[in-house]
């Protein structure tokens, strides 16, 4: 860690005193330089934060100083303070603490936009969630259940599967021991697949799809980007749908805004609640990233910057 002078907020920016920062798998990709939005060096990791507005730049008076906000800045979160685009900030409900807020936007936003806006998940359909105990996977279980789907959660080991069950999963498949394709087929097949894993699990899920199924490609935590046989898509009328949540901010920001409004309403109503397996201080941020890399975390890892 080092001390760096922070300039005054530029036009359209707010300065936020950061209280907590949520870690994401994308932070690991940025370290390797393989993320689609990796900034030029030097930069500070930390894509999403929660904190308090300290000051506003010209044209950024939407949030008064003292307002509690969550911000998807894309970087700069592992710090005591930062300047962020005000358009990427949302005011927090009074009963939402900084840890929940720092764990909220990317994971819930990704799953809600994927399932609602992209896949058009319908009540009564069967949703298969791969990586169901991870940061985005667990929110997909929770949101899918809220939307009235029958949710099949796929994760490694009984402890992780139990967490998915608590989040609303109706059926559990151990990815470490089970034949995913056979078990999903025995449950009637999948209408929607939520896949942040890729690799062999994608192949198994693909083969367990019902006609007119939709497969959401969220990421490739396995490190293996699957090759899709287009003729198989044709035979079963399957759609493969890409989802990069952050991309909507550049061409259809209202999709993100409307989704977050819905999700914050659900939070206030007690319908969803972030699962945070680890809360660590700033000087242990590297340990937090290692928890993600080795898949020891469930749900989210949050770095507490200040109380």
GROMACS .gro file of C-alpha atoms in nm:
model
  307
    1UNK     CA    1   0.000   0.000   0.000
    2UNK     CA    2   0.108   0.358  -0.060
    3UNK     CA    3  -0.019   0.712  -0.004
    4UNK     CA    4  -0.128   0.889  -0.323
    5UNK     CA    5  -0.266   1.243  -0.347
    6UNK     CA    6  -0.627   1.247  -0.468
    7UNK     CA    7  -0.718   1.535  -0.703
    8UNK     CA    8  -1.043   1.727  -0.672
    9UNK     CA    9  -1.340   1.556  -0.839
   10UNK     CA   10  -1.359   1.640  -1.209
   11UNK     CA   11  -1.677   1.735  -1.392
   12UNK     CA   12  -1.946   1.474  -1.330
   13UNK     CA   13  -1.754   1.307  -1.049
   14UNK     CA   14  -1.811   1.259  -0.678
   15UNK     CA   15  -1.551   1.194  -0.413
   16UNK     CA   16  -1.643   0.898  -0.194
   17UNK     CA   17  -1.495   0.808   0.142
   18UNK     CA   18  -1.484   0.434   0.095
   19UNK     CA   19  -1.612   0.212   0.373
   20UNK     CA   20  -1.610  -0.127   0.197
   21UNK     CA   21  -1.505  -0.277  -0.137
   22UNK     CA   22  -1.641  -0.596  -0.291
   23UNK     CA   23  -1.393  -0.827  -0.462
   24UNK     CA   24  -1.481  -1.002  -0.787
   25UNK     CA   25  -1.336  -1.272  -1.010
   26UNK     CA   26  -1.275  -0.996  -1.265
   27UNK     CA   27  -1.017  -0.846  -1.028
   28UNK     CA   28  -0.810  -1.162  -1.075
   29UNK     CA   29  -0.840  -1.127  -1.451
   30UNK     CA   30  -0.725  -0.765  -1.428
   31UNK     CA   31  -0.415  -0.874  -1.237
   32UNK     CA   32  -0.331  -1.101  -1.533
   33UNK     CA   33  -0.429  -0.835  -1.787
   34UNK     CA   34  -0.691  -1.060  -1.943
   35UNK     CA   35  -1.010  -0.877  -1.845
   36UNK     CA   36  -1.198  -0.700  -2.125
   37UNK     CA   37  -1.183  -0.369  -1.938
   38UNK     CA   38  -0.835  -0.385  -1.784
   39UNK     CA   39  -0.714  -0.023  -1.749
   40UNK     CA   40  -0.362   0.093  -1.828
   41UNK     CA   41  -0.105   0.064  -1.551
   42UNK     CA   42  -0.080   0.187  -1.285
   43UNK     CA   43  -0.430   0.137  -1.142
   44UNK     CA   44  -0.596   0.032  -0.818
   45UNK     CA   45  -0.808  -0.282  -0.802
   46UNK     CA   46  -1.160  -0.284  -0.663
   47UNK     CA   47  -1.459  -0.262  -0.896
   48UNK     CA   48  -1.744  -0.183  -0.655
   49UNK     CA   49  -1.754   0.018  -0.335
   50UNK     CA   50  -1.984   0.154  -0.070
   51UNK     CA   51  -1.920   0.475   0.119
   52UNK     CA   52  -2.016   0.834   0.184
   53UNK     CA   53  -2.005   1.125  -0.061
   54UNK     CA   54  -1.752   1.383   0.058
   55UNK     CA   55  -1.763   1.636  -0.226
   56UNK     CA   56  -1.895   1.685  -0.578
   57UNK     CA   57  -1.734   1.805  -0.897
   58UNK     CA   58  -1.906   2.046  -1.141
   59UNK     CA   59  -2.236   1.907  -1.264
   60UNK     CA   60  -2.239   1.623  -1.012
   61UNK     CA   61  -2.473   1.765  -0.750
   62UNK     CA   62  -2.716   1.473  -0.774
   63UNK     CA   63  -2.577   1.343  -0.444
   64UNK     CA   64  -2.525   1.586  -0.159
   65UNK     CA   65  -2.221   1.543   0.065
   66UNK     CA   66  -2.305   1.297   0.337
   67UNK     CA   67  -2.515   1.074   0.111
   68UNK     CA   68  -2.445   0.701   0.149
   69UNK     CA   69  -2.387   0.544  -0.192
   70UNK     CA   70  -2.275   0.229  -0.370
   71UNK     CA   71  -2.065   0.281  -0.682
   72UNK     CA   72  -1.961   0.053  -0.965
   73UNK     CA   73  -1.642   0.234  -1.063
   74UNK     CA   74  -1.470  -0.053  -1.239
   75UNK     CA   75  -1.148   0.014  -1.044
   76UNK     CA   76  -1.010   0.223  -0.758
   77UNK     CA   77  -1.202   0.057  -0.477
   78UNK     CA   78  -0.916  -0.073  -0.263
   79UNK     CA   79  -0.843   0.270  -0.124
   80UNK     CA   80  -0.959   0.503   0.153
   81UNK     CA   81  -1.124   0.740  -0.095
   82UNK     CA   82  -1.179   0.777  -0.467
   83UNK     CA   83  -1.332   0.996  -0.736
   84UNK     CA   84  -1.605   0.820  -0.935
   85UNK     CA   85  -1.848   0.901  -1.213
   86UNK     CA   86  -2.167   1.010  -1.037
   87UNK     CA   87  -2.379   0.833  -1.299
   88UNK     CA   88  -2.244   0.502  -1.166
   89UNK     CA   89  -2.360   0.566  -0.810
   90UNK     CA   90  -2.686   0.472  -0.639
   91UNK     CA   91  -2.815   0.600  -0.307
   92UNK     CA   92  -2.846   0.331  -0.041
   93UNK     CA   93  -3.148   0.239   0.167
   94UNK     CA   94  -3.113   0.344   0.532
   95UNK     CA   95  -3.107  -0.016   0.652
   96UNK     CA   96  -2.836  -0.138   0.410
   97UNK     CA   97  -2.491  -0.150   0.568
   98UNK     CA   98  -2.166  -0.093   0.380
   99UNK     CA   99  -2.072  -0.461   0.359
  100UNK     CA  100  -2.403  -0.561   0.200
  101UNK     CA  101  -2.385  -0.261  -0.033
  102UNK     CA  102  -2.031  -0.343  -0.148
  103UNK     CA  103  -2.140  -0.700  -0.221
  104UNK     CA  104  -2.453  -0.604  -0.408
  105UNK     CA  105  -2.428  -0.434  -0.745
  106UNK     CA  106  -2.221  -0.663  -0.967
  107UNK     CA  107  -2.342  -1.000  -0.839
  108UNK     CA  108  -2.711  -0.919  -0.817
  109UNK     CA  109  -2.706  -0.687  -1.117
  110UNK     CA  110  -2.542  -0.948  -1.339
  111UNK     CA  111  -2.788  -1.221  -1.244
  112UNK     CA  112  -3.100  -1.007  -1.264
  113UNK     CA  113  -3.018  -0.855  -1.604
  114UNK     CA  114  -2.917  -1.199  -1.732
  115UNK     CA  115  -3.226  -1.385  -1.615
  116UNK     CA  116  -3.487  -1.113  -1.659
  117UNK     CA  117  -3.370  -0.894  -1.946
  118UNK     CA  118  -3.167  -1.140  -2.155
  119UNK     CA  119  -3.311  -1.489  -2.096
  120UNK     CA  120  -3.669  -1.378  -2.013
  121UNK     CA  121  -3.694  -1.649  -1.748
  122UNK     CA  122  -4.056  -1.745  -1.690
  123UNK     CA  123  -4.235  -1.873  -1.384
  124UNK     CA  124  -4.242  -2.253  -1.386
  125UNK     CA  125  -3.934  -2.295  -1.606
  126UNK     CA  126  -3.633  -2.494  -1.490
  127UNK     CA  127  -3.315  -2.295  -1.429
  128UNK     CA  128  -2.977  -2.471  -1.401
  129UNK     CA  129  -2.714  -2.262  -1.222
  130UNK     CA  130  -2.351  -2.369  -1.255
  131UNK     CA  131  -2.101  -2.240  -0.999
  132UNK     CA  132  -2.402  -2.195  -0.773
  133UNK     CA  133  -2.211  -2.105  -0.456
  134UNK     CA  134  -1.996  -1.832  -0.611
  135UNK     CA  135  -2.042  -1.456  -0.620
  136UNK     CA  136  -2.277  -1.441  -0.918
  137UNK     CA  137  -2.400  -1.800  -0.910
  138UNK     CA  138  -2.552  -1.772  -0.565
  139UNK     CA  139  -2.745  -1.459  -0.663
  140UNK     CA  140  -2.873  -1.641  -0.973
  141UNK     CA  141  -3.014  -1.913  -0.746
  142UNK     CA  142  -3.178  -1.653  -0.525
  143UNK     CA  143  -3.320  -1.443  -0.809
  144UNK     CA  144  -3.433  -1.747  -1.008
  145UNK     CA  145  -3.631  -1.867  -0.709
  146UNK     CA  146  -3.779  -1.520  -0.662
  147UNK     CA  147  -3.890  -1.525  -1.027
  148UNK     CA  148  -4.078  -1.853  -0.978
  149UNK     CA  149  -3.840  -2.091  -1.152
  150UNK     CA  150  -3.749  -2.441  -1.038
  151UNK     CA  151  -3.379  -2.398  -0.958
  152UNK     CA  152  -3.115  -2.671  -0.996
  153UNK     CA  153  -2.793  -2.566  -0.822
  154UNK     CA  154  -2.462  -2.719  -0.928
  155UNK     CA  155  -2.158  -2.669  -0.703
  156UNK     CA  156  -1.871  -2.870  -0.556
  157UNK     CA  157  -1.923  -3.036  -0.220
  158UNK     CA  158  -2.205  -3.060   0.036
  159UNK     CA  159  -2.115  -2.739   0.222
  160UNK     CA  160  -2.143  -2.524  -0.089
  161UNK     CA  161  -2.459  -2.701  -0.197
  162UNK     CA  162  -2.617  -2.636   0.142
  163UNK     CA  163  -2.554  -2.263   0.094
  164UNK     CA  164  -2.728  -2.282  -0.244
  165UNK     CA  165  -3.019  -2.466  -0.083
  166UNK     CA  166  -3.061  -2.189   0.174
  167UNK     CA  167  -3.063  -1.937  -0.114
  168UNK     CA  168  -3.363  -2.112  -0.268
  169UNK     CA  169  -3.238  -2.404  -0.479
  170UNK     CA  170  -3.491  -2.684  -0.521
  171UNK     CA  171  -3.246  -2.951  -0.647
  172UNK     CA  172  -2.873  -2.993  -0.579
  173UNK     CA  173  -2.602  -3.150  -0.796
  174UNK     CA  174  -2.246  -3.204  -0.676
  175UNK     CA  175  -2.024  -3.098  -0.966
  176UNK     CA  176  -1.732  -3.292  -0.819
  177UNK     CA  177  -1.896  -3.633  -0.823
  178UNK     CA  178  -2.218  -3.633  -1.025
  179UNK     CA  179  -2.298  -3.680  -1.392
  180UNK     CA  180  -2.442  -3.332  -1.448
  181UNK     CA  181  -2.606  -3.415  -1.777
  182UNK     CA  182  -2.774  -3.730  -1.649
  183UNK     CA  183  -2.900  -3.568  -1.328
  184UNK     CA  184  -3.042  -3.263  -1.505
  185UNK     CA  185  -3.209  -3.480  -1.767
  186UNK     CA  186  -3.362  -3.692  -1.488
  187UNK     CA  187  -3.512  -3.375  -1.345
  188UNK     CA  188  -3.676  -3.290  -1.678
  189UNK     CA  189  -3.397  -3.095  -1.847
  190UNK     CA  190  -3.305  -2.726  -1.832
  191UNK     CA  191  -3.496  -2.439  -1.991
  192UNK     CA  192  -3.237  -2.179  -1.892
  193UNK     CA  193  -2.870  -2.237  -1.803
  194UNK     CA  194  -2.671  -1.977  -1.608
  195UNK     CA  195  -2.302  -2.047  -1.667
  196UNK     CA  196  -2.015  -1.854  -1.508
  197UNK     CA  197  -1.789  -2.162  -1.529
  198UNK     CA  198  -1.747  -2.283  -1.889
  199UNK     CA  199  -1.543  -2.589  -1.975
  200UNK     CA  200  -1.679  -2.939  -1.918
  201UNK     CA  201  -1.973  -2.813  -1.714
  202UNK     CA  202  -2.092  -2.605  -2.009
  203UNK     CA  203  -2.076  -2.914  -2.231
  204UNK     CA  204  -2.278  -3.121  -1.981
  205UNK     CA  205  -2.538  -2.846  -1.936
  206UNK     CA  206  -2.565  -2.795  -2.312
  207UNK     CA  207  -2.649  -3.162  -2.360
  208UNK     CA  208  -2.913  -3.144  -2.084
  209UNK     CA  209  -3.104  -2.855  -2.243
  210UNK     CA  210  -3.464  -2.878  -2.350
  211UNK     CA  211  -3.574  -2.755  -2.694
  212UNK     CA  212  -3.574  -2.373  -2.708
  213UNK     CA  213  -3.349  -2.350  -2.402
  214UNK     CA  214  -3.142  -2.039  -2.341
  215UNK     CA  215  -2.782  -2.066  -2.220
  216UNK     CA  216  -2.637  -1.757  -2.052
  217UNK     CA  217  -2.259  -1.730  -2.078
  218UNK     CA  218  -2.154  -1.518  -1.779
  219UNK     CA  219  -1.786  -1.606  -1.751
  220UNK     CA  220  -1.526  -1.882  -1.765
  221UNK     CA  221  -1.403  -1.944  -1.411
  222UNK     CA  222  -1.273  -2.286  -1.520
  223UNK     CA  223  -1.030  -2.113  -1.755
  224UNK     CA  224  -1.176  -2.307  -2.047
  225UNK     CA  225  -1.383  -2.114  -2.302
  226UNK     CA  226  -1.608  -2.376  -2.465
  227UNK     CA  227  -1.643  -2.417  -2.839
  228UNK     CA  228  -2.007  -2.433  -2.939
  229UNK     CA  229  -2.121  -2.664  -3.218
  230UNK     CA  230  -2.362  -2.453  -3.420
  231UNK     CA  231  -2.533  -2.755  -3.573
  232UNK     CA  232  -2.636  -2.870  -3.226
  233UNK     CA  233  -2.789  -2.528  -3.160
  234UNK     CA  234  -2.990  -2.570  -3.478
  235UNK     CA  235  -3.123  -2.917  -3.402
  236UNK     CA  236  -3.264  -2.825  -3.059
  237UNK     CA  237  -3.341  -2.458  -3.131
  238UNK     CA  238  -3.111  -2.352  -2.846
  239UNK     CA  239  -2.998  -1.992  -2.796
  240UNK     CA  240  -2.661  -1.901  -2.642
  241UNK     CA  241  -2.676  -1.553  -2.493
  242UNK     CA  242  -2.378  -1.347  -2.380
  243UNK     CA  243  -2.402  -1.118  -2.081
  244UNK     CA  244  -2.153  -0.852  -1.976
  245UNK     CA  245  -2.333  -0.642  -1.715
  246UNK     CA  246  -2.086  -0.353  -1.719
  247UNK     CA  247  -2.121  -0.316  -2.094
  248UNK     CA  248  -2.477  -0.189  -2.057
  249UNK     CA  249  -2.348   0.125  -1.888
  250UNK     CA  250  -2.202   0.239  -2.221
  251UNK     CA  251  -2.497   0.176  -2.452
  252UNK     CA  252  -2.815   0.114  -2.248
  253UNK     CA  253  -2.755   0.237  -1.891
  254UNK     CA  254  -3.128   0.238  -1.819
  255UNK     CA  255  -3.120  -0.143  -1.818
  256UNK     CA  256  -2.882  -0.135  -1.522
  257UNK     CA  257  -3.064   0.150  -1.349
  258UNK     CA  258  -3.405  -0.016  -1.371
  259UNK     CA  259  -3.263  -0.349  -1.260
  260UNK     CA  260  -3.090  -0.200  -0.954
  261UNK     CA  261  -3.409  -0.017  -0.859
  262UNK     CA  262  -3.595  -0.349  -0.858
  263UNK     CA  263  -3.319  -0.524  -0.666
  264UNK     CA  264  -3.295  -0.256  -0.396
  265UNK     CA  265  -3.673  -0.276  -0.354
  266UNK     CA  266  -3.638  -0.652  -0.308
  267UNK     CA  267  -3.362  -0.598  -0.051
  268UNK     CA  268  -3.573  -0.353   0.147
  269UNK     CA  269  -3.861  -0.600   0.139
  270UNK     CA  270  -3.634  -0.877   0.275
  271UNK     CA  271  -3.660  -1.086  -0.042
  272UNK     CA  272  -3.284  -1.100  -0.109
  273UNK     CA  273  -2.979  -1.077   0.117
  274UNK     CA  274  -2.611  -1.089   0.010
  275UNK     CA  275  -2.414  -1.388   0.133
  276UNK     CA  276  -2.067  -1.266   0.237
  277UNK     CA  277  -1.835  -1.544   0.348
  278UNK     CA  278  -1.536  -1.325   0.437
  279UNK     CA  279  -1.493  -0.964   0.554
  280UNK     CA  280  -1.126  -0.865   0.572
  281UNK     CA  281  -0.933  -0.542   0.644
  282UNK     CA  282  -0.754  -0.355   0.366
  283UNK     CA  283  -0.411  -0.492   0.458
  284UNK     CA  284  -0.545  -0.844   0.388
  285UNK     CA  285  -0.687  -0.766   0.042
  286UNK     CA  286  -0.436  -1.002  -0.123
  287UNK     CA  287  -0.567  -1.281   0.101
  288UNK     CA  288  -0.919  -1.200  -0.016
  289UNK     CA  289  -0.816  -1.232  -0.380
  290UNK     CA  290  -0.650  -1.564  -0.303
  291UNK     CA  291  -0.977  -1.690  -0.151
  292UNK     CA  292  -1.143  -1.617  -0.485
  293UNK     CA  293  -0.864  -1.771  -0.688
  294UNK     CA  294  -0.867  -2.097  -0.489
  295UNK     CA  295  -1.250  -2.103  -0.470
  296UNK     CA  296  -1.251  -2.114  -0.092
  297UNK     CA  297  -1.504  -1.832  -0.070
  298UNK     CA  298  -1.879  -1.862  -0.106
  299UNK     CA  299  -2.091  -1.570  -0.218
  300UNK     CA  300  -1.881  -1.255  -0.183
  301UNK     CA  301  -1.554  -1.146  -0.025
  302UNK     CA  302  -1.563  -0.787   0.102
  303UNK     CA  303  -1.273  -0.568   0.212
  304UNK     CA  304  -1.368  -0.332   0.494
  305UNK     CA  305  -1.185  -0.003   0.447
  306UNK     CA  306  -1.334   0.196   0.735
  307UNK     CA  307  -1.632   0.185   0.970
   0.00000   0.00000   0.00000
